Amino acid sequence: MTSQVSSPAEQADGAEGAEGAEGAEGAEGTVVGEQRTAGHPGGNGNGKEVRRLDRVIIRFAGDSGDGMQLTGDRFTSETASFGNDLSTLPNFPAEIRAPAGTLPGVSSFQLHFADHDILTPGDAPNVLVAMNPAALKANIGDVPRGAEIIINTDEFTKRPMAKVGYATSPLEDGTLDAYSIHPVPLTTLTVEALKDFGLPRKEAERSKNMFALGLLSWMYHRPTEGTEAFLRQKFAKKPQIAEANVAAFRAGWNFGETTEDFAVSYEVAPATRDFPTGTYRNISGNLALSYGLIAAGRQAELPLYLGSYPITPASDILHELSKHKNFGVRTFQAEDEIAGIGAALGAAFGGSLAVTTTSGPGVALKSETIGLAVSLELPLLIVDIQRGGPSTGLPTKTEQADLLQAMYGRNGEAPVPIVAPRTPADCFDAALDAARIALTYRTPVFLLSDGYLANGSEPWRIPDVADLPDLKTPFAAGPNHELADGTEVFWPYKRDPRTLARPWAVPGTPGLEHRIGGIEKQDGSGNISYDPANHDLMVRTRQAKIDNITVPELTVDDPSGARTLVIGWGSTYGPITAAVRRLRLAGVPIAQAHLRHLNPFPGNLGEVLKRYDKVVVPEMNLGQLAALIRAKYLVDAQSYNQVNGMPFKAEQLATVLKEATDD
């Protein structure tokens, strides 16, 4: 995702303050503000009304070939450069090119931006841009009464409407009377704006997404310079196409400025109160995770090696890391998932910080090699960007149903630590944390992100390198054990008494030769062993190593001594927190906790759970964390589950949690 740098806390001195984080998110999706009349900045001073809002939710929707993801990305980047807080939700088909004009082919991009701290992409759009009948029909159910809908009227002809089941035009039969409709012939206006470029009509029509972007940029006072520079760079080898897109973008802006149909434009001030001073940029979860891996390699002073096979939604990490050879990063696109993790494990044996990236189907294929990594006790990061399953399931939709697979999905007793980021920006810190555990304890580590975090984005405060953790890990340098006859030898499974980690011996180091392989090792010497007592010892020792990993205590947000606790993990953080804010604003006492470490659990989790009469666990699965909590702590955790490929909505969770507190 292209991003811009911004410093929210340093912008817009004197701007009106937000309602406060709890109040604003508590009314998420509702826009409020003042009205005034002024000439638009950069415009012609036409005296149109400018209305001040504290937050807006916009959804761009069209055919998968209409460039909705690019349009959303550009609007997001300009919003980030302006200094708003933001959260995004891209949503697109799994097919490379679904049938044009059909419901399965609809692609959308939702952006929530505000002058205060927000946590989710929003429950329902205040503005829907519908590029064709399929986009309207697929999204109208999410649009609240009174919201604005910008419709590309050129596409509402008999054949496109018939494809999605419209017998009559919804623009004429009263279907849309409850909404504020802006009919705009986007295709016609775009072609007219580009007539001097001499482009074929089909080529000119492809720029209609830039016309729409220009119009929305005018409506919400977004900067334009970044988008124009982006277009010229993107199409640098085709300058005519570049200038045509810039012209379409400007035409959309000018249309908003001059047409009578858009009598109001809107301002959303930069977020100034809820962010510490610093340099910020917009970042997606996969990009943040990639940067976190690079930072981990640098902080460990180790080469970073990625062995991977492309799979949605993890492929962006491979694409990004391949750009950074200057930071000691080496990427290998393998012929399949098994080869990818095999190469990564070999790199770990050779002294690299090794990573493999995948999604749920790939984890299934990698399971035997993960078990080998457990047996070899080598540091290896397994990044699972979860998606809907089972099997190939829903490749472009989100889910968090791989928790039990990460916990138990291997033969034998093969425990693996699990770390889960909670927001797109948090993927950076989670990657560093996972690397810390892997290197310190010599173990493979699961990093469980998901499609919602991977493709979504938010502002990220760029950290000072001096504040990053020191991950340097010494290699074995010589003999570490003395035999009964006084001979000094190297024992590859002689453990650190604190961490139970075995020494990391780089191949080729004189005197440190040792066996590797999947057959059970003898404690200490590492020789092949079939001894029952030794196997029992090794199994229990490997489990003890994971159980003893140092993770932070679980913090609980409970300002009012609540009786009900809502606990989540991973990407449910935003919707849960937004729902909790709503309830507290309404005077409902409720406590919240969120888990980053899922194996081992924080040491105080059991004590925290027993403080509350009720524990509610919302998950995008059928109750996997709840099952683990019930089994380990004998707590009657109540599950609230959703597996529809989309993240929770804050209003939906608020209703469920209110009912739980009332029981």
XYZ file of C-alpha atoms in Angstrom:
663
model
C 0.000 0.000 0.000
C 1.387 3.411 -0.903
C 1.632 5.560 2.173
C 2.382 9.115 3.159
C 4.169 10.524 6.180
C 2.182 12.698 8.564
C 2.478 14.114 12.054
C -1.068 14.348 13.434
C -0.088 15.888 16.746
C 1.778 18.740 15.074
C -0.870 19.725 12.532
C -3.882 22.020 12.587
C -3.036 24.176 15.585
C -6.236 25.604 16.984
C -8.410 22.960 15.355
C -11.528 22.060 17.265
C -11.007 19.152 19.655
C -12.618 15.769 19.269
C -15.406 14.593 21.523
C -12.935 12.315 23.248
C -12.002 8.810 22.226
C -14.738 6.990 24.104
C -17.553 9.288 23.092
C -16.554 9.453 19.457
C -16.077 5.753 18.918
C -19.185 5.167 21.016
C -21.248 6.778 18.267
C -19.248 5.307 15.445
C -20.766 5.836 12.015
C -22.754 8.957 12.990
C -21.490 12.281 11.692
C -21.914 15.525 13.609
C -20.463 18.984 13.327
C -20.952 22.614 12.451
C -21.888 24.293 9.183
C -20.381 27.322 7.541
C -20.081 28.882 4.109
C -16.711 29.405 2.529
C -14.777 29.057 -0.659
C -13.121 25.666 -0.924
C -9.354 25.724 -0.281
C -7.719 25.744 -3.672
C -11.079 26.300 -5.337
C -12.720 29.351 -6.864
C -14.441 30.656 -3.748
C -17.874 29.728 -5.027
C -19.514 30.119 -1.614
C -20.678 26.513 -1.218
C -21.498 25.345 2.272
C -18.692 23.595 4.171
C -19.818 21.303 6.981
C -17.485 20.280 9.787
C -17.591 16.565 10.741
C -15.705 14.550 13.323
C -15.641 11.313 11.305
C -16.753 9.837 7.992
C -17.087 6.315 6.576
C -16.762 6.009 2.800
C -17.107 2.871 0.698
C -15.959 2.678 -2.926
C -17.590 -0.221 -4.776
C -17.445 -1.415 -8.348
C -16.462 -4.199 -10.660
C -13.173 -5.930 -9.854
C -11.725 -4.246 -12.952
C -12.816 -0.731 -11.927
C -9.790 -0.011 -9.748
C -11.626 0.320 -6.445
C -8.662 -0.892 -4.379
C -6.353 1.640 -6.035
C -8.950 4.383 -5.547
C -9.315 3.499 -1.880
C -5.561 3.285 -1.403
C -5.046 6.759 -2.842
C -7.824 8.335 -0.782
C -6.360 6.616 2.282
C -2.849 7.888 1.567
C -4.019 11.464 1.202
C -6.073 11.125 4.376
C -3.002 9.865 6.232
C -0.894 12.757 4.930
C -3.588 15.165 6.138
C -3.246 13.775 9.672
C -6.556 11.995 10.298
C -6.755 8.766 12.214
C -8.053 6.082 9.897
C -8.929 2.418 9.510
C -9.602 0.582 6.254
C -11.338 -2.576 5.061
C -10.514 -3.746 1.522
C -12.918 -6.426 0.269
C -12.392 -8.095 -3.092
C -13.221 -11.305 -5.005
C -10.968 -14.342 -4.921
C -11.061 -14.653 -8.715
C -8.365 -12.821 -10.643
C -11.084 -11.473 -12.928
C -14.610 -12.368 -11.917
C -17.353 -11.931 -14.574
C -17.867 -8.221 -15.183
C -21.021 -6.712 -13.756
C -21.933 -9.678 -11.547
C -22.372 -9.805 -7.785
C -19.403 -12.193 -7.273
C -17.229 -9.698 -9.142
C -17.883 -6.726 -6.855
C -14.821 -5.200 -5.207
C -15.070 -2.629 -2.430
C -12.856 -0.529 -0.200
C -14.162 1.044 3.026
C -12.353 3.838 4.836
C -13.208 5.317 8.228
C -11.339 8.533 9.038
C -11.730 10.931 11.934
C -10.334 13.791 13.969
C -9.883 11.471 16.967
C -8.769 7.960 17.850
C -10.798 5.288 16.037
C -10.491 1.517 16.057
C -12.496 0.005 13.205
C -13.307 0.633 9.518
C -16.822 1.491 10.655
C -20.068 -0.433 10.777
C -21.928 1.271 7.909
C -20.854 3.775 5.234
C -22.029 7.376 5.311
C -21.151 7.564 1.618
C -21.336 4.783 -0.982
C -19.803 5.241 -4.415
C -21.471 2.641 -6.675
C -19.861 2.244 -10.087
C -22.493 -0.165 -11.472
C -25.759 -1.976 -10.572
C -23.901 -4.949 -9.071
C -21.976 -2.641 -6.715
C -25.214 -0.994 -5.617
C -27.069 -4.253 -5.034
C -24.162 -5.900 -3.189
C -23.723 -2.998 -0.782
C -27.084 -1.264 -0.344
C -27.967 -3.522 2.577
C -25.133 -1.976 4.607
C -26.075 1.638 3.878
C -28.181 3.399 6.539
C -31.187 5.531 5.662
C -30.230 9.088 4.805
C -26.703 8.221 3.691
C -25.311 9.626 0.469
C -24.980 7.377 -2.582
C -23.022 8.509 -5.634
C -24.149 6.399 -8.605
C -22.522 6.045 -12.007
C -25.708 6.362 -14.053
C -23.976 5.353 -17.305
C -23.931 1.736 -16.136
C -27.635 1.561 -15.236
C -28.781 0.249 -18.586
C -30.992 -2.763 -19.231
C -28.331 -5.469 -19.587
C -26.152 -4.614 -16.520
C -29.288 -4.294 -14.372
C -30.654 -7.614 -15.608
C -27.384 -9.347 -14.614
C -28.098 -8.634 -10.954
C -31.870 -9.037 -11.002
C -33.099 -5.448 -11.347
C -36.304 -5.652 -13.433
C -36.647 -1.853 -13.274
C -34.107 0.849 -12.588
C -33.628 1.471 -8.858
C -32.995 5.101 -9.808
C -36.576 5.435 -10.973
C -38.764 2.943 -9.073
C -38.488 4.442 -5.582
C -36.048 1.829 -4.271
C -33.596 4.536 -3.222
C -36.013 7.137 -1.851
C -34.635 6.704 1.675
C -31.170 7.855 0.602
C -29.549 11.049 -0.622
C -28.800 10.131 -4.229
C -26.253 11.844 -6.459
C -26.646 10.526 -10.021
C -23.412 11.209 -11.908
C -22.601 9.968 -15.432
C -19.041 9.135 -14.411
C -18.120 7.284 -17.602
C -19.458 9.979 -19.935
C -17.825 12.791 -17.990
C -14.501 10.952 -17.912
C -14.505 10.287 -21.655
C -15.397 13.922 -22.317
C -12.586 15.140 -20.055
C -10.078 12.982 -21.944
C -11.233 13.654 -25.507
C -8.117 15.679 -26.328
C -5.815 12.774 -25.416
C -6.814 10.695 -28.430
C -7.330 7.536 -26.371
C -9.665 4.746 -27.504
C -12.980 4.984 -25.664
C -12.370 1.796 -23.645
C -8.987 3.111 -22.518
C -10.486 6.467 -21.535
C -13.307 4.784 -19.605
C -10.768 3.037 -17.390
C -9.949 6.404 -15.780
C -13.442 6.827 -14.332
C -12.172 5.662 -10.947
C -9.827 8.664 -10.923
C -12.756 10.951 -11.755
C -14.603 9.496 -8.762
C -11.497 9.927 -6.598
C -11.232 13.568 -7.626
C -14.882 14.168 -6.760
C -14.540 12.563 -3.322
C -11.283 14.443 -2.742
C -13.173 17.693 -3.342
C -16.062 16.642 -1.103
C -13.765 15.939 1.858
C -10.976 18.466 1.274
C -8.302 15.840 0.692
C -4.838 16.877 -0.556
C -4.240 16.246 -4.256
C -0.533 16.662 -4.872
C 0.360 13.186 -3.634
C -2.131 11.477 -5.946
C -0.959 13.391 -9.007
C 2.668 12.551 -8.216
C 1.698 8.901 -7.644
C -0.055 8.659 -11.013
C 2.876 10.157 -12.881
C 5.241 7.745 -11.160
C 3.005 4.702 -11.639
C 2.633 5.348 -15.367
C 6.077 6.840 -15.917
C 6.645 4.573 -18.944
C 3.279 5.636 -20.411
C 3.201 9.420 -19.978
C 0.009 9.808 -22.025
C -1.839 7.437 -19.699
C -0.356 9.192 -16.682
C -1.551 12.607 -17.807
C -4.947 11.212 -18.779
C -5.445 9.871 -15.268
C -4.325 13.182 -13.776
C -6.764 14.980 -16.069
C -9.608 12.673 -15.018
C -8.731 13.224 -11.365
C -8.777 16.997 -11.814
C -12.024 16.807 -13.783
C -13.672 15.010 -10.887
C -12.450 17.681 -8.482
C -13.716 20.468 -10.761
C -17.066 18.736 -11.213
C -17.622 18.791 -7.470
C -16.569 22.422 -7.342
C -18.954 23.585 -10.060
C -21.989 21.265 -10.152
C -25.149 22.265 -8.335
C -25.829 18.662 -7.254
C -23.069 18.840 -4.630
C -24.031 21.870 -2.573
C -22.016 20.837 0.490
C -18.423 19.791 1.060
C -17.067 18.451 4.331
C -14.059 18.963 6.588
C -12.631 16.413 9.003
C -9.830 18.016 10.983
C -6.551 16.204 11.678
C -6.406 14.085 14.812
C -4.519 16.214 17.316
C -5.347 14.950 20.809
C -5.045 11.185 20.788
C -1.586 10.658 19.330
C 1.826 11.357 20.819
C 4.036 13.708 18.850
C 6.079 11.923 16.217
C 6.327 11.003 12.568
C 3.437 8.889 11.348
C 2.700 7.009 8.170
C -0.193 4.961 6.886
C 0.672 1.266 7.003
C -1.042 -2.028 6.240
C -0.658 -5.075 8.451
C 1.438 -7.046 5.959
C 3.734 -4.077 5.373
C 4.129 -3.492 9.120
C 4.867 -7.185 9.610
C 7.489 -7.075 6.839
C 9.170 -4.074 8.436
C 9.054 -5.810 11.812
C 10.849 -8.840 10.373
C 13.510 -6.628 8.793
C 13.965 -4.766 12.078
C 14.245 -8.078 13.938
C 17.004 -9.226 11.603
C 18.908 -5.994 12.108
C 18.458 -6.015 15.886
C 19.631 -9.639 15.999
C 22.533 -8.858 13.650
C 21.520 -11.885 11.596
C 20.665 -12.285 7.926
C 16.899 -12.543 7.410
C 15.846 -15.465 5.228
C 12.327 -16.005 3.888
C 11.414 -19.355 2.350
C 7.883 -19.048 1.027
C 5.292 -20.089 -1.528
C 2.787 -17.432 -2.693
C -0.659 -17.670 -1.097
C -3.405 -15.127 -0.448
C -3.365 -13.125 1.800
C 0.308 -13.622 2.767
C 2.001 -13.009 -0.595
C 2.534 -9.283 0.013
C 5.137 -10.122 2.654
C 7.205 -12.028 0.089
C 6.800 -9.158 -2.379
C 7.888 -6.565 0.175
C 10.835 -8.441 1.667
C 12.207 -9.136 -1.813
C 12.808 -5.376 -2.159
C 15.194 -5.135 0.799
C 18.358 -7.041 -0.050
C 20.295 -4.023 1.221
C 19.204 -4.970 4.753
C 20.580 -8.479 4.505
C 17.251 -9.999 3.445
C 17.189 -13.059 1.202
C 13.923 -14.346 -0.229
C 13.275 -17.708 -1.883
C 10.034 -18.347 -3.757
C 9.802 -22.113 -3.551
C 7.923 -24.538 -5.779
C 5.512 -25.458 -2.971
C 4.777 -24.909 0.716
C 6.861 -27.862 1.897
C 9.934 -26.665 0.024
C 9.451 -23.148 1.378
C 9.552 -24.154 5.023
C 12.258 -26.743 4.381
C 14.507 -24.054 2.967
C 13.682 -21.752 5.883
C 14.530 -24.436 8.437
C 17.805 -25.082 6.634
C 18.566 -21.357 6.846
C 17.850 -21.463 10.593
C 20.299 -24.344 10.951
C 22.808 -22.217 9.038
C 22.513 -19.264 11.404
C 19.865 -17.015 9.828
C 16.741 -15.514 11.309
C 14.441 -17.745 9.272
C 10.829 -17.066 8.297
C 8.162 -18.835 6.287
C 4.877 -17.151 5.373
C 1.586 -18.771 4.461
C -2.114 -19.107 5.241
C -4.114 -21.977 6.724
C -3.874 -24.421 3.788
C -0.113 -23.906 3.719
C 0.202 -24.504 7.467
C -1.347 -27.942 6.904
C 1.366 -28.769 4.366
C 4.125 -27.391 6.576
C 3.092 -29.288 9.706
C 5.665 -32.084 9.475
C 8.538 -29.627 9.057
C 7.225 -27.544 11.955
C 7.427 -30.702 14.057
C 10.997 -31.196 12.826
C 11.822 -27.636 13.916
C 10.404 -28.455 17.360
C 12.644 -31.522 17.550
C 15.724 -29.715 16.253
C 14.961 -26.775 18.578
C 15.867 -24.108 16.063
C 14.446 -20.563 15.805
C 11.892 -20.323 12.994
C 9.036 -17.861 12.478
C 5.876 -19.308 10.906
C 3.685 -16.422 9.769
C 0.079 -17.523 9.228
C -2.130 -14.841 7.658
C -5.424 -16.564 8.396
C -8.288 -16.703 5.917
C -11.634 -18.456 5.677
C -11.493 -22.229 5.433
C -11.531 -25.198 5.436
C -9.355 -26.312 2.527
C -8.945 -23.378 0.114
C -12.145 -21.897 1.552
C -12.451 -18.124 1.183
C -9.055 -16.914 -0.067
C -9.790 -13.166 0.172
C -11.987 -13.185 3.299
C -10.872 -13.024 6.899
C -11.180 -15.547 9.711
C -9.240 -16.469 12.855
C -9.925 -20.192 12.812
C -6.324 -21.468 12.763
C -5.720 -21.125 16.497
C -6.222 -24.794 17.302
C -4.254 -25.753 14.201
C -1.330 -23.640 15.426
C -1.680 -25.041 18.924
C -2.084 -28.730 18.137
C -1.793 -29.330 14.388
C 1.232 -31.650 14.474
C 1.857 -35.287 15.289
C 3.214 -36.085 18.726
C 3.759 -33.599 21.527
C 5.125 -30.632 19.574
C 4.407 -27.382 21.473
C 4.914 -24.093 19.623
C 4.558 -20.554 21.051
C 1.826 -18.402 19.473
C 1.814 -14.605 19.137
C -1.117 -12.648 17.649
C -1.079 -8.938 16.674
C -4.203 -6.916 17.350
C -4.065 -4.091 14.767
C -2.315 -3.500 11.430
C 0.351 -1.314 13.055
C 0.797 -3.790 15.914
C 2.021 -6.366 13.372
C 5.405 -4.611 13.548
C 5.763 -5.095 17.301
C 4.346 -8.623 17.167
C 6.997 -9.624 14.623
C 9.740 -8.343 16.930
C 8.174 -10.178 19.880
C 7.924 -13.438 17.947
C 11.564 -13.114 16.894
C 12.580 -12.497 20.519
C 10.911 -15.712 21.632
C 12.271 -17.774 18.743
C 15.854 -16.622 19.233
C 15.897 -16.679 23.034
C 14.252 -20.078 23.458
C 15.386 -21.801 20.207
C 11.924 -22.717 19.044
C 9.637 -22.255 16.078
C 7.021 -19.553 16.790
C 3.629 -18.997 15.179
C 2.681 -15.431 14.304
C -1.099 -15.434 13.735
C -2.329 -12.463 11.738
C -5.377 -12.548 9.434
C -6.732 -11.074 6.226
C -8.441 -8.180 8.014
C -5.181 -7.020 9.593
C -3.047 -7.896 6.568
C -4.973 -5.753 4.088
C -6.342 -3.130 6.469
C -4.349 -0.052 7.360
C -4.004 2.634 10.021
C -1.525 5.337 11.093
C 1.724 3.995 12.536
C 4.139 6.029 14.609
C 7.580 5.267 13.207
C 9.681 4.089 16.170
C 13.131 5.312 17.098
C 15.632 2.579 16.275
C 17.231 3.173 19.669
C 13.992 2.017 21.305
C 13.881 -1.354 19.527
C 14.792 -4.436 21.573
C 18.267 -5.941 21.480
C 17.824 -9.376 19.894
C 21.474 -10.371 19.556
C 21.920 -14.080 20.219
C 25.368 -15.661 20.629
C 26.287 -18.763 18.665
C 28.065 -21.669 20.295
C 31.802 -21.104 20.042
C 33.402 -24.236 21.464
C 33.051 -27.318 23.696
C 30.474 -27.030 26.474
C 30.706 -30.387 28.291
C 33.394 -32.441 29.985
C 33.242 -36.240 29.839
C 34.189 -38.490 32.773
C 37.690 -38.941 31.346
C 38.200 -35.168 31.177
C 37.658 -34.847 27.429
C 35.936 -31.592 26.407
C 33.178 -32.109 23.843
C 30.243 -30.219 22.338
C 26.791 -31.353 23.435
C 24.123 -29.843 21.154
C 21.315 -30.474 23.668
C 22.993 -29.157 26.803
C 20.568 -26.487 27.918
C 20.621 -22.999 29.353
C 19.318 -23.517 32.907
C 17.058 -20.442 32.706
C 15.507 -20.728 29.233
C 16.101 -24.455 28.577
C 17.337 -23.403 25.122
C 19.992 -25.549 23.505
C 23.124 -23.944 21.994
C 22.903 -22.667 18.415
C 25.875 -24.139 16.563
C 26.523 -22.893 13.038
C 27.574 -25.668 10.636
C 31.245 -25.539 9.759
C 32.398 -24.343 13.163
C 35.350 -26.624 14.084
C 34.549 -28.988 16.923
C 30.794 -28.336 16.908
C 29.759 -31.121 14.558
C 26.461 -32.692 15.627
C 23.614 -34.789 14.283
C 20.301 -33.387 13.118
C 17.144 -35.195 12.046
C 13.651 -36.065 13.134
C 14.429 -39.130 15.221
C 14.425 -38.547 18.979
C 17.630 -37.149 20.456
C 19.418 -38.231 23.573
C 19.341 -35.554 26.227
C 22.586 -33.622 26.146
C 24.608 -35.524 23.520
C 21.971 -35.396 20.788
C 22.672 -38.961 19.726
C 19.791 -41.014 18.342
C 17.827 -42.525 21.215
C 14.881 -44.917 21.453
C 15.078 -45.132 25.229
C 11.567 -44.698 26.758
C 12.785 -42.746 29.770
C 14.825 -40.397 27.588
C 11.850 -39.775 25.278
C 9.658 -38.935 28.266
C 12.330 -36.515 29.505
C 12.741 -34.807 26.123
C 8.992 -34.436 25.577
C 8.494 -32.924 29.027
C 11.564 -30.695 28.646
C 10.377 -29.264 25.326
C 6.967 -28.565 26.876
C 8.560 -26.975 29.945
C 10.623 -24.706 27.700
C 7.457 -23.313 26.106
C 5.589 -23.099 29.411
C 8.446 -21.080 30.936
C 8.647 -18.452 28.179
C 8.532 -14.983 29.678
C 5.500 -13.043 28.437
C 3.967 -9.886 29.956
C 1.161 -10.148 32.491
C -2.313 -9.612 31.072
C -3.586 -6.078 31.655
C -7.290 -5.504 32.267
C -9.161 -2.319 31.402
C -11.791 -2.118 34.140
C -12.456 1.448 35.340
C -15.680 0.671 37.223
C -15.353 -2.718 38.931
C -17.416 -4.628 36.377
C -18.864 -8.112 36.823
C -18.471 -9.031 33.133
C -15.172 -9.403 31.282
C -14.888 -9.505 27.492
C -11.657 -11.081 26.322
C -10.392 -11.424 22.780
C -7.332 -12.074 20.678
C -5.981 -10.913 17.335
C -7.984 -8.635 15.079
C -11.121 -8.609 17.242
C -9.398 -5.906 19.315
C -10.832 -2.987 17.313
C -14.491 -4.054 17.229
C -14.408 -5.230 20.866
C -12.854 -1.983 22.094
C -15.295 0.111 20.057
C -18.220 -1.875 21.511
C -16.882 -1.494 25.055
C -16.596 2.269 24.556
C -20.215 2.422 23.435
C -21.420 0.541 26.488
C -19.402 2.607 28.930
C -20.684 5.794 27.326
C -24.178 4.460 28.058
C -23.239 3.772 31.680
C -22.801 0.004 31.365
C -19.877 -1.339 33.453
C -17.773 -3.835 31.517
C -14.143 -4.928 31.651
C -11.899 -5.733 28.705
C -8.685 -7.720 28.213
C -6.900 -8.732 25.032
C -4.417 -11.554 24.534
C -1.300 -11.249 22.417
C 0.325 -14.430 23.751
C -1.789 -17.541 23.237
C 0.874 -20.127 24.039
C 1.916 -19.796 26.721
C -0.902 -17.745 28.184
C 0.083 -14.882 30.496
C 0.807 -16.172 33.988
C -1.999 -14.162 35.593
C -4.751 -15.137 33.125
C -6.346 -17.664 35.463
C -6.480 -15.166 38.313
C -7.975 -12.499 36.007
C -10.719 -14.826 34.758
C -11.781 -15.786 38.274
C -12.388 -12.155 39.249
C -15.481 -11.944 37.042
C -18.911 -13.508 37.186
C -19.110 -13.732 33.392
C -16.472 -14.052 30.686
C -17.449 -13.428 27.048
C -15.115 -14.396 24.196
C -15.949 -12.980 20.731
C -14.081 -14.804 17.947
C -14.199 -15.152 14.173
C -14.388 -18.934 14.532
C -16.658 -21.357 16.389
C -15.104 -20.843 19.814
C -11.472 -21.927 19.742
C -10.028 -19.580 22.388
C -13.108 -20.144 24.528
C -12.488 -23.916 24.362
C -8.862 -23.450 25.455
C -9.899 -21.218 28.352
C -12.586 -23.624 29.495
C -10.182 -26.569 29.354
C -7.253 -24.927 31.119
C -8.988 -22.731 33.697
C -12.374 -24.469 34.166
C -14.145 -21.166 33.530
C -17.558 -21.157 31.865
C -16.518 -18.758 29.106
C -19.385 -17.736 26.826
C -18.590 -17.741 23.110
C -19.893 -15.259 20.601
C -18.887 -16.395 17.141
C -18.952 -15.237 13.538
C -17.560 -16.991 10.462
C -18.918 -14.984 7.513
C -15.548 -13.801 6.204
C -15.988 -10.274 7.572
C -14.879 -8.627 10.827
C -17.311 -7.972 13.654
C -19.292 -4.744 13.696
C -19.050 -2.648 16.852
C -22.819 -2.191 17.142
C -23.363 -5.938 16.815
C -20.869 -6.667 19.614
C -22.229 -3.892 21.812
C -25.683 -5.472 21.651
C -24.339 -8.908 22.541
C -22.211 -7.605 25.421
C -25.091 -5.536 26.789
C -27.239 -8.672 26.876
C -24.446 -10.521 28.696
C -24.225 -7.842 31.371
C -28.020 -7.884 31.810
C -28.301 -11.655 32.336
